[in-house]
CSV table of N, CA and C in Angstrom, one decimal:
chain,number,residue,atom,x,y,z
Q,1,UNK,N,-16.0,-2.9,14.1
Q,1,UNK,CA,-15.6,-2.2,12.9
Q,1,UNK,C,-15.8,-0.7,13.0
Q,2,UNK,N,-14.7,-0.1,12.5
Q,2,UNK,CA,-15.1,1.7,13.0
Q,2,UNK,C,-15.4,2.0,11.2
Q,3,UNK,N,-16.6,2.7,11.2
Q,3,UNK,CA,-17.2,3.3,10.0
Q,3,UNK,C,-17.3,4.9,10.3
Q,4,UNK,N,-16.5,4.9,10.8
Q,4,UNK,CA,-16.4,7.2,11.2
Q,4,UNK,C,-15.7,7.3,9.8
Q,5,UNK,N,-16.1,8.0,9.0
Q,5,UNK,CA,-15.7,8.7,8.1
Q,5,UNK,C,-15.0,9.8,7.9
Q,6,UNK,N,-14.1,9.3,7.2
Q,6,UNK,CA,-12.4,9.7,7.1
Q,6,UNK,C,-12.3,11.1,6.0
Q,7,UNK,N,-11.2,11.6,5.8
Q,7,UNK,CA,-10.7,12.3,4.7
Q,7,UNK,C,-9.3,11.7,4.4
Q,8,UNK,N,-9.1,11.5,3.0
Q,8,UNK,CA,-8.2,11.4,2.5
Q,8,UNK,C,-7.0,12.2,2.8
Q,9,UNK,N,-5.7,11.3,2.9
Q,9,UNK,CA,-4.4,11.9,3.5
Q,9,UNK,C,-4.5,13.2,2.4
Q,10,UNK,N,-3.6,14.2,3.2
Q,10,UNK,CA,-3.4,15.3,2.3
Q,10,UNK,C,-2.2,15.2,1.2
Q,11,UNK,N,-2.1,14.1,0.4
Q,11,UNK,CA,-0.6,13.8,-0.3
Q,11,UNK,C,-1.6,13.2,-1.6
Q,12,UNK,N,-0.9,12.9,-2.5
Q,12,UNK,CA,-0.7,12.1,-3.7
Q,12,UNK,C,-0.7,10.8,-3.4
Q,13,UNK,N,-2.0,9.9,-3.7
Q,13,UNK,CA,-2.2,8.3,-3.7
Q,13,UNK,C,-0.7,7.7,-4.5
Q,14,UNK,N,-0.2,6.6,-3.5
Q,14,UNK,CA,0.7,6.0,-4.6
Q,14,UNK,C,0.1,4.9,-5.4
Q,15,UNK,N,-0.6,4.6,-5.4
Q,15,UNK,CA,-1.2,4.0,-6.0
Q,15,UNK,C,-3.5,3.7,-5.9
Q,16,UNK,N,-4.1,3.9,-6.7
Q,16,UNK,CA,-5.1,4.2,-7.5
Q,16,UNK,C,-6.1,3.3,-8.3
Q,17,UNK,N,-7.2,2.2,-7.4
Q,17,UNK,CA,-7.7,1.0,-8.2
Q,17,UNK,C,-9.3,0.9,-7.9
Q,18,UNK,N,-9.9,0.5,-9.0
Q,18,UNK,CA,-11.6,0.1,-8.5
Q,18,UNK,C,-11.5,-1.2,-8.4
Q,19,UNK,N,-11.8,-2.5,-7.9
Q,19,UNK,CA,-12.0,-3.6,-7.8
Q,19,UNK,C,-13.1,-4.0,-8.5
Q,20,UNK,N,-12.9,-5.5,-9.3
Q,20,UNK,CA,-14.0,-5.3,-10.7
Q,20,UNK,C,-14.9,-6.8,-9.7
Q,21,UNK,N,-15.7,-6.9,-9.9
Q,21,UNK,CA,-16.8,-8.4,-10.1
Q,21,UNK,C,-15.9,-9.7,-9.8
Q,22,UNK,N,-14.8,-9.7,-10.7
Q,22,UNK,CA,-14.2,-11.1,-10.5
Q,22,UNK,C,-13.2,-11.0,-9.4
Q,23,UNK,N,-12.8,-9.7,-8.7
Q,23,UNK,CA,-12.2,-10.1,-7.4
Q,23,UNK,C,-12.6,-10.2,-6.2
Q,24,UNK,N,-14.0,-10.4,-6.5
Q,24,UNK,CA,-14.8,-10.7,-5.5
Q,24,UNK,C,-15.1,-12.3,-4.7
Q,25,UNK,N,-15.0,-12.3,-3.3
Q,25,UNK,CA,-15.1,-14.1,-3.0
Q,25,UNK,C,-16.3,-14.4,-2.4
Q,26,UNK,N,-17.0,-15.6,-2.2
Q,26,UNK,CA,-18.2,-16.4,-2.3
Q,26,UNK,C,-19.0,-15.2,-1.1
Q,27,UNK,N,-18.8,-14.5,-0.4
Q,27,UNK,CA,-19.3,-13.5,0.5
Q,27,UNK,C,-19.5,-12.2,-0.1
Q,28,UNK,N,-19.2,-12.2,-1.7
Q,28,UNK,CA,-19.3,-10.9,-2.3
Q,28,UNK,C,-18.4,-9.4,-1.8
Q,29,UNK,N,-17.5,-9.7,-0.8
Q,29,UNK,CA,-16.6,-8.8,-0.6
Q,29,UNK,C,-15.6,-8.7,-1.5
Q,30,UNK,N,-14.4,-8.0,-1.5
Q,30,UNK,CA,-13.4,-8.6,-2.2
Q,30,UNK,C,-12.0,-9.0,-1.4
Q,31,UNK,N,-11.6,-10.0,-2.2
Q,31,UNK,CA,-10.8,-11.0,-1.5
Q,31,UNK,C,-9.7,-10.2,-0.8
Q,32,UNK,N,-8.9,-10.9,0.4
Q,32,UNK,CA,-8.1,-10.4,0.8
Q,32,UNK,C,-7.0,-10.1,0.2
Q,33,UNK,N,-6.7,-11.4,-0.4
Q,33,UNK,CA,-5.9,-11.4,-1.7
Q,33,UNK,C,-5.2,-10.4,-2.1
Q,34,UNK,N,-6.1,-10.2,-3.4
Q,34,UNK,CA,-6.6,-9.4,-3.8
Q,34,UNK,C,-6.0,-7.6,-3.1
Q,35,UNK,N,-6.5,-7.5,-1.9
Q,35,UNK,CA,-6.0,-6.4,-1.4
Q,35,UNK,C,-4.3,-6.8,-1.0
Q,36,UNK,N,-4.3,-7.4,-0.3
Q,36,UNK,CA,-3.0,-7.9,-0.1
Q,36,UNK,C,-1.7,-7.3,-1.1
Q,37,UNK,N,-2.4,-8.0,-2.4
Q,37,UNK,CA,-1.3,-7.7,-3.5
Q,37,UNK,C,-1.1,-6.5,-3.8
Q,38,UNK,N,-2.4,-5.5,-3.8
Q,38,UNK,CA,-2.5,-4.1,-4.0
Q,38,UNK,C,-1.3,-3.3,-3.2
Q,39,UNK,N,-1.7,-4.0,-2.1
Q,39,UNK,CA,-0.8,-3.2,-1.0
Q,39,UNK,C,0.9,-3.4,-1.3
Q,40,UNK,N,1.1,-4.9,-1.9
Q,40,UNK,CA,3.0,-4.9,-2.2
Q,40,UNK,C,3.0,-4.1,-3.4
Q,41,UNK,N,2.0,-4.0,-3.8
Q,41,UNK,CA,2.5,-3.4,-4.8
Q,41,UNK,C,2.8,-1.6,-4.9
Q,42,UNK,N,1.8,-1.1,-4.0
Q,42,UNK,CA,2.0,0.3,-3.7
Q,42,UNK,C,3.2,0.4,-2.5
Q,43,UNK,N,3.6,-0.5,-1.5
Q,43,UNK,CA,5.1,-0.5,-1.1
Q,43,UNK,C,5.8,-0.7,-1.6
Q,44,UNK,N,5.9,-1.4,-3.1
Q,44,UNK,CA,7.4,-1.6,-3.4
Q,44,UNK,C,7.6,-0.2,-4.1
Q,45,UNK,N,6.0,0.5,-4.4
Q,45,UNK,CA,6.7,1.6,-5.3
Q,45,UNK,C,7.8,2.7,-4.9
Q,46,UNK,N,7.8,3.1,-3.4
Q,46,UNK,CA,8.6,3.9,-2.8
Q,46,UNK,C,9.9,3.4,-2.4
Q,47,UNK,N,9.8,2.0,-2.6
Q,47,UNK,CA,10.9,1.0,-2.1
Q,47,UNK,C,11.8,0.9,-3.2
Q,48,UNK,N,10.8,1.1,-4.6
Q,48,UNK,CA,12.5,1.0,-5.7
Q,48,UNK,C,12.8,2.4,-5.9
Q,49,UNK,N,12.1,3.2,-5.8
Q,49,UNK,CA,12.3,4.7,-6.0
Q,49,UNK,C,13.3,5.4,-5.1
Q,50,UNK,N,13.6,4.6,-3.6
Q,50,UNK,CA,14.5,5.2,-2.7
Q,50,UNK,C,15.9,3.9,-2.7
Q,51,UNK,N,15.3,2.7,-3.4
Q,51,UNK,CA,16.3,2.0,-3.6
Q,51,UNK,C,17.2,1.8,-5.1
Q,52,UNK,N,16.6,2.6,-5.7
Q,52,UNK,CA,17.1,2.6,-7.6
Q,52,UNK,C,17.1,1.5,-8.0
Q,53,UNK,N,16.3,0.8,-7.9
Q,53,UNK,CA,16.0,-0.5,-8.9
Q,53,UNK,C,15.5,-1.5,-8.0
Q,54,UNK,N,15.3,-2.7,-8.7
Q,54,UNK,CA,15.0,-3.6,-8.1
Q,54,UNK,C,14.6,-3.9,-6.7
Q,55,UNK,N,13.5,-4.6,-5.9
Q,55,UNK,CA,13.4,-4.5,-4.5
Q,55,UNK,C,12.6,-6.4,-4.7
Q,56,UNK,N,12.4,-6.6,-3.4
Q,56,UNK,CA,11.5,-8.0,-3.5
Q,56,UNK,C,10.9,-8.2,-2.1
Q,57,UNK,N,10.0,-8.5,-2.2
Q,57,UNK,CA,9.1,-8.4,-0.7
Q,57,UNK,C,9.9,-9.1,0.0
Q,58,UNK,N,10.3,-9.2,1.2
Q,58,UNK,CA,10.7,-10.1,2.6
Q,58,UNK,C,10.1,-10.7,3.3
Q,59,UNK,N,9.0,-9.5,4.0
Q,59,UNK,CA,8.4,-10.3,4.9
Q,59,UNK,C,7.1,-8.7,4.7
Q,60,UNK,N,6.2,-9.6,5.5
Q,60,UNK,CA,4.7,-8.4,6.0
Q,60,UNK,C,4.8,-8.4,7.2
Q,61,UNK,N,5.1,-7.7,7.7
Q,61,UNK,CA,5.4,-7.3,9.0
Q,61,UNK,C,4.4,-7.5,9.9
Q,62,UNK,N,3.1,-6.9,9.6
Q,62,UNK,CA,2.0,-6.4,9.8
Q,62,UNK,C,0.9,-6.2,8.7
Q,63,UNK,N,-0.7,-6.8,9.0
Q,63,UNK,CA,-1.4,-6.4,8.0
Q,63,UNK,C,-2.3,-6.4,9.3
Q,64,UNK,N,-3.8,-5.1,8.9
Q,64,UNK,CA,-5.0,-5.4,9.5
Q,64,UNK,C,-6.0,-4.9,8.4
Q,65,UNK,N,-7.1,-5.6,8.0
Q,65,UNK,CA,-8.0,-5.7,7.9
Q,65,UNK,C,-9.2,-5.0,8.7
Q,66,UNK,N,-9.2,-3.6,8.5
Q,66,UNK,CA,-10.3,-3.0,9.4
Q,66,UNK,C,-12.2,-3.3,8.6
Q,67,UNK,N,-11.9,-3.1,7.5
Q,67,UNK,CA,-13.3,-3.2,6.9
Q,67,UNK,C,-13.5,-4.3,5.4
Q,68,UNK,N,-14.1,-4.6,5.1
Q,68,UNK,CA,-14.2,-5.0,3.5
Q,68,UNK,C,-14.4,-3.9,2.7
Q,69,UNK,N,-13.7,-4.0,1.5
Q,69,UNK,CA,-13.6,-3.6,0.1
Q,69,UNK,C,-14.9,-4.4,-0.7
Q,70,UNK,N,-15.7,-3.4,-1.1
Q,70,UNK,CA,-16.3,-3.5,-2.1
Q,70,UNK,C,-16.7,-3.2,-3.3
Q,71,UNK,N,-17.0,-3.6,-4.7
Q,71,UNK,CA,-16.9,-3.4,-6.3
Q,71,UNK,C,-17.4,-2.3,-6.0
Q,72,UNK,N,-16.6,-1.5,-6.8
Q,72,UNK,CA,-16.7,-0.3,-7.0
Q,72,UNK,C,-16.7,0.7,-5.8
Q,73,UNK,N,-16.1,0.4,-4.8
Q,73,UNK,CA,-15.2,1.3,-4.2
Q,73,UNK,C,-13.8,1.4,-5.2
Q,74,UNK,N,-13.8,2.9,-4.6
Q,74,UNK,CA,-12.4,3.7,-5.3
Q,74,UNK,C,-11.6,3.7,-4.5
Q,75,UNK,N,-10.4,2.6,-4.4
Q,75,UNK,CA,-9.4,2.2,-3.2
Q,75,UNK,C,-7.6,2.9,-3.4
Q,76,UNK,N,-7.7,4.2,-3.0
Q,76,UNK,CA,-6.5,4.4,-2.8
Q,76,UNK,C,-5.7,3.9,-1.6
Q,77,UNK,N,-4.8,3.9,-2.0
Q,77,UNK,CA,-3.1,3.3,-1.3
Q,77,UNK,C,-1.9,4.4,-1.0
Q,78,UNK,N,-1.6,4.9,-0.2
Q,78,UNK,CA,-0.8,6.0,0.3
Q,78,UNK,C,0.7,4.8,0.8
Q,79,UNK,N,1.2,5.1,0.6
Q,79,UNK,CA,2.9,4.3,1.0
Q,79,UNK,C,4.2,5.1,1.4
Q,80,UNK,N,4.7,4.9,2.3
Q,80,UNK,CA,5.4,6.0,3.3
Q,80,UNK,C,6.9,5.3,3.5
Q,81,UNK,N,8.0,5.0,3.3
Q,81,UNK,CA,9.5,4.6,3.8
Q,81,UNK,C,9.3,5.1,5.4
Q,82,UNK,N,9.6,4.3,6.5
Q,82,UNK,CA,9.4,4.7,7.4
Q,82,UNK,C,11.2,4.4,8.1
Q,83,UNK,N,11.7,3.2,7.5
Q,83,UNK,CA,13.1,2.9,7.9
Q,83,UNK,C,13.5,2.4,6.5
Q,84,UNK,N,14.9,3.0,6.6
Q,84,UNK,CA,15.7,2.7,5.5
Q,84,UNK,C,17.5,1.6,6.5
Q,85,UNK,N,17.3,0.5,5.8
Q,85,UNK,CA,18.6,0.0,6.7
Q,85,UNK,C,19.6,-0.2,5.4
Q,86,UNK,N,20.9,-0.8,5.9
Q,86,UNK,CA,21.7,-1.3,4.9
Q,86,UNK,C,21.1,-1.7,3.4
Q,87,UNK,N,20.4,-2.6,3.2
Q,87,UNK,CA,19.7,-3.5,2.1
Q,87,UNK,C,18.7,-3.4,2.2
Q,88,UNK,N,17.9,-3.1,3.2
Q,88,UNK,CA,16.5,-3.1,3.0
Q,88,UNK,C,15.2,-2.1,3.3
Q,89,UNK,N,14.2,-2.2,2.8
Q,89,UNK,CA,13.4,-0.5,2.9
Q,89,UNK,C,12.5,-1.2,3.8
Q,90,UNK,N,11.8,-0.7,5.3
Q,90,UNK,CA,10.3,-0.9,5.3
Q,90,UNK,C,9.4,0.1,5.4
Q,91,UNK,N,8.3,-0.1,4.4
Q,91,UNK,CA,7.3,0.4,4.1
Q,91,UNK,C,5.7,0.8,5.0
Q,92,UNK,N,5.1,1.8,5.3
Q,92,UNK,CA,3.8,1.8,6.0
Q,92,UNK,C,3.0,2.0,4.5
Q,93,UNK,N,1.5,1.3,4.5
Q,93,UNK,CA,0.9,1.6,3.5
Q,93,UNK,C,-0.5,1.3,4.2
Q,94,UNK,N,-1.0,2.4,4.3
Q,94,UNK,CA,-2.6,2.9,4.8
Q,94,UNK,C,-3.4,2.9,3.4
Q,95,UNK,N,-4.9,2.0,3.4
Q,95,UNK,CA,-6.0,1.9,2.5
Q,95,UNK,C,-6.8,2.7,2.8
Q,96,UNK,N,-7.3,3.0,2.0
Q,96,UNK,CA,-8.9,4.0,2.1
Q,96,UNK,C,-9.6,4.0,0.7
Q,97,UNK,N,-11.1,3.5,1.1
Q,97,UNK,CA,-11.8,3.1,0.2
Q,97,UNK,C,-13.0,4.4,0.1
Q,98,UNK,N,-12.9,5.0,-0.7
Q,98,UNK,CA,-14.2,5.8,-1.2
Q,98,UNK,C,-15.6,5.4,-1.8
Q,99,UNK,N,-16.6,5.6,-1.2
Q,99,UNK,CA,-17.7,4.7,-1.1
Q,99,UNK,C,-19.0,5.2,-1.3
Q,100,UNK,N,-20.2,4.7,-1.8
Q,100,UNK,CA,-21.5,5.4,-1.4
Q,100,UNK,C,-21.5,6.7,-2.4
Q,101,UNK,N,-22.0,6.5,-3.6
Q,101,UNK,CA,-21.2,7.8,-4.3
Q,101,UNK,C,-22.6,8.9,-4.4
Q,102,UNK,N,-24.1,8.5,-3.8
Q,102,UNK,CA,-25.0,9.0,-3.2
Q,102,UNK,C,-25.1,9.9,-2.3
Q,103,UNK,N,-24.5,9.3,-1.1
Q,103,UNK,CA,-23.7,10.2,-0.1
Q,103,UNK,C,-22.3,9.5,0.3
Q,104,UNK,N,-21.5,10.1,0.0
Q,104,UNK,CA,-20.0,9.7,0.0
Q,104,UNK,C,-19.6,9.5,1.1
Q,105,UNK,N,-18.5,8.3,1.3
Q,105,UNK,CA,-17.9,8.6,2.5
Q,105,UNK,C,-16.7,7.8,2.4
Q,106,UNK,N,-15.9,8.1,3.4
Q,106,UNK,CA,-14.1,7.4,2.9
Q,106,UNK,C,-14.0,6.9,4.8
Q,107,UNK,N,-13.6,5.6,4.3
Q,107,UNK,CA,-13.1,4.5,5.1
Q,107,UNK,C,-12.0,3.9,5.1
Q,108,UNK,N,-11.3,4.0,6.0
Q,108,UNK,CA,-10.0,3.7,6.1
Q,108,UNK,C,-10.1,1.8,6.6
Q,109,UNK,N,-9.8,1.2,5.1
Q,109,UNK,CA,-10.0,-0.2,5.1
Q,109,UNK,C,-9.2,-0.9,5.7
Q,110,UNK,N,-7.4,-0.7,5.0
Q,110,UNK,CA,-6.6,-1.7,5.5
Q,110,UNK,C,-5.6,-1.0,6.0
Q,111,UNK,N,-4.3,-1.6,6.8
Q,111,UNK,CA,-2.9,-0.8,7.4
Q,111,UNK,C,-2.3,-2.2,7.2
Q,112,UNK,N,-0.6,-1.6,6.5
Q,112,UNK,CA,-0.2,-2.6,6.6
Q,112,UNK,C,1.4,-2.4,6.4
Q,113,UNK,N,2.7,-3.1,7.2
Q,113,UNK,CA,3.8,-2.9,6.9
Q,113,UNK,C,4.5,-4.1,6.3
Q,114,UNK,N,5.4,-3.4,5.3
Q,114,UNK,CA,5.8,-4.3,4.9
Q,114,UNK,C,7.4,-4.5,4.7
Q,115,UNK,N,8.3,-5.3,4.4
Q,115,UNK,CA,9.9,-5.2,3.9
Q,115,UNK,C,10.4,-5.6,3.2
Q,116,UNK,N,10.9,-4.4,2.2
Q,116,UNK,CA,11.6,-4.9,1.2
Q,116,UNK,C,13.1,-5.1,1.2
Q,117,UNK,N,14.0,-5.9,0.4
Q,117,UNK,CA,15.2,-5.7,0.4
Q,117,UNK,C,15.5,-5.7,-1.3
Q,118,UNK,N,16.7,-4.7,-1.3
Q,118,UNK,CA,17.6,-4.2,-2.6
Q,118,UNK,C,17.8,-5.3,-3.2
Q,119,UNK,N,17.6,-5.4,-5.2
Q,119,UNK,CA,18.3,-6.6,-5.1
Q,119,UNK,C,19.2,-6.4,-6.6
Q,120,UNK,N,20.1,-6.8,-6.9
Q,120,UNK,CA,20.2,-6.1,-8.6
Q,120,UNK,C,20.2,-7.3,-9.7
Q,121,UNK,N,20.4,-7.1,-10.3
Q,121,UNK,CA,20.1,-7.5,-12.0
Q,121,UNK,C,19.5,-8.9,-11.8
Q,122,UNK,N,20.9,-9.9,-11.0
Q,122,UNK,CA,20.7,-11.0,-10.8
Q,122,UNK,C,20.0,-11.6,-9.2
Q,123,UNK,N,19.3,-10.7,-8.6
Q,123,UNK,CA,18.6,-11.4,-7.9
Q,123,UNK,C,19.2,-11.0,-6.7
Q,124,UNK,N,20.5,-10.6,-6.3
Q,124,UNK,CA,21.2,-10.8,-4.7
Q,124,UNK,C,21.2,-9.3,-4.6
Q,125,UNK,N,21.1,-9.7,-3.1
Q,125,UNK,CA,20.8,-8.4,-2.2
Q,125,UNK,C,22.2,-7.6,-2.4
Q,126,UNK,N,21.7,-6.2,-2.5
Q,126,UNK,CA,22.8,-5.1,-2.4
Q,126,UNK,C,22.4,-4.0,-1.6
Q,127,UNK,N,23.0,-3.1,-1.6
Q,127,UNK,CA,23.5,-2.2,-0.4
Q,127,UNK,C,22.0,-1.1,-1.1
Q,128,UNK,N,21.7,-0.4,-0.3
Q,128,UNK,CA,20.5,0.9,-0.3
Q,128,UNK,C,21.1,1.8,-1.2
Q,129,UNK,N,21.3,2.6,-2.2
Q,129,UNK,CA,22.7,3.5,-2.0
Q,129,UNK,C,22.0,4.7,-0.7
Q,130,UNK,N,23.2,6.0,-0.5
Q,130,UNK,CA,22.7,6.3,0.0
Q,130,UNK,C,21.6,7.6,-0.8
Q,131,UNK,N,21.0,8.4,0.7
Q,131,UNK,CA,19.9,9.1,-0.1
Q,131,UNK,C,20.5,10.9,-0.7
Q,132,UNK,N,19.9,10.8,-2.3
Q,132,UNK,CA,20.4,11.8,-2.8
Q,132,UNK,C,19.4,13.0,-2.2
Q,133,UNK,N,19.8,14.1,-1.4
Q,133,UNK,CA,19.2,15.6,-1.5
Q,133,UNK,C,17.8,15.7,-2.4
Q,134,UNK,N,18.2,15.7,-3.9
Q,134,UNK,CA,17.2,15.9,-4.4
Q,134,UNK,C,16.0,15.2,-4.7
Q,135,UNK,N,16.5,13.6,-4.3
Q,135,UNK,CA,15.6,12.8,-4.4
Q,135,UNK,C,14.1,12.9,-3.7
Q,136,UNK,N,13.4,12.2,-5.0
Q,136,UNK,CA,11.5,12.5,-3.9
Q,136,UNK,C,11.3,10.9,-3.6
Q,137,UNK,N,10.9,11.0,-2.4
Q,137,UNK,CA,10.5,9.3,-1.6
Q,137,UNK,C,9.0,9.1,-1.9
């Protein structure tokens, strides 16, 4: 396990969570779960933002588990479009847990890719549109 202490990416967290008591499993960490979900959920946010609506997970391409998350760590989620295809967006989403508020320190917890595809109103896959100029990813 590498515990070298990090600095937070220089961007805007896409997403922003403390983990409470109850997401914790019989080892008092918190569950993978639990992070797991965190993570679709900060990939889908760039995913409907570059896709205008609707997205739905596909697949996890990739997940690693570098450290455990613990209650009351401050767990930001950074989420990046790295490919955009016909129908579908995949996502990079790096964790970092802020920690030790005594002497502080940030650990980069989880990495994880994931894929979404477009879908509209009623559920079936549609086309990306394409990307507008002024659009922010």
């Amino acid at each position: 396990m590498n515990k070298q202490c990090l600095n937070l990416p220089d961007r805007q967290p896409t997403l922003r969570v403390v983990p409470m008591p109850a997401d914790l499993n019989q080892n008092g960490d918190v569950f993978g779960g639990w992070v797991m979900a965190q993570v679709d959920v900060a990939g889908a946010i760039p995913a409907m933002r570059r896709a205008r609506g609707r997205v739905a997970t596909v697949s996890v391409n990739s997940f690693q588990f570098r450290q455990p998350v613990s209650v009351g760590d401050i767990v930001s989620l950074y989420a990046e479009i790295v490919h955009v295809g016909r129908t579908s967006l995949t996502v990079r989403v790096e964790v970092f847990a802020e920690r030790n508020y005594a002497d502080p320190i940030t650990v980069k917890v989880t990495q994880a890719e994931l894929t979404y595809v477009a879908i509209d109103e009623s559920g079936n896959k549609r086309e990306v549109p394409a990307k507008n100029g002024a659009e922010m990813e």
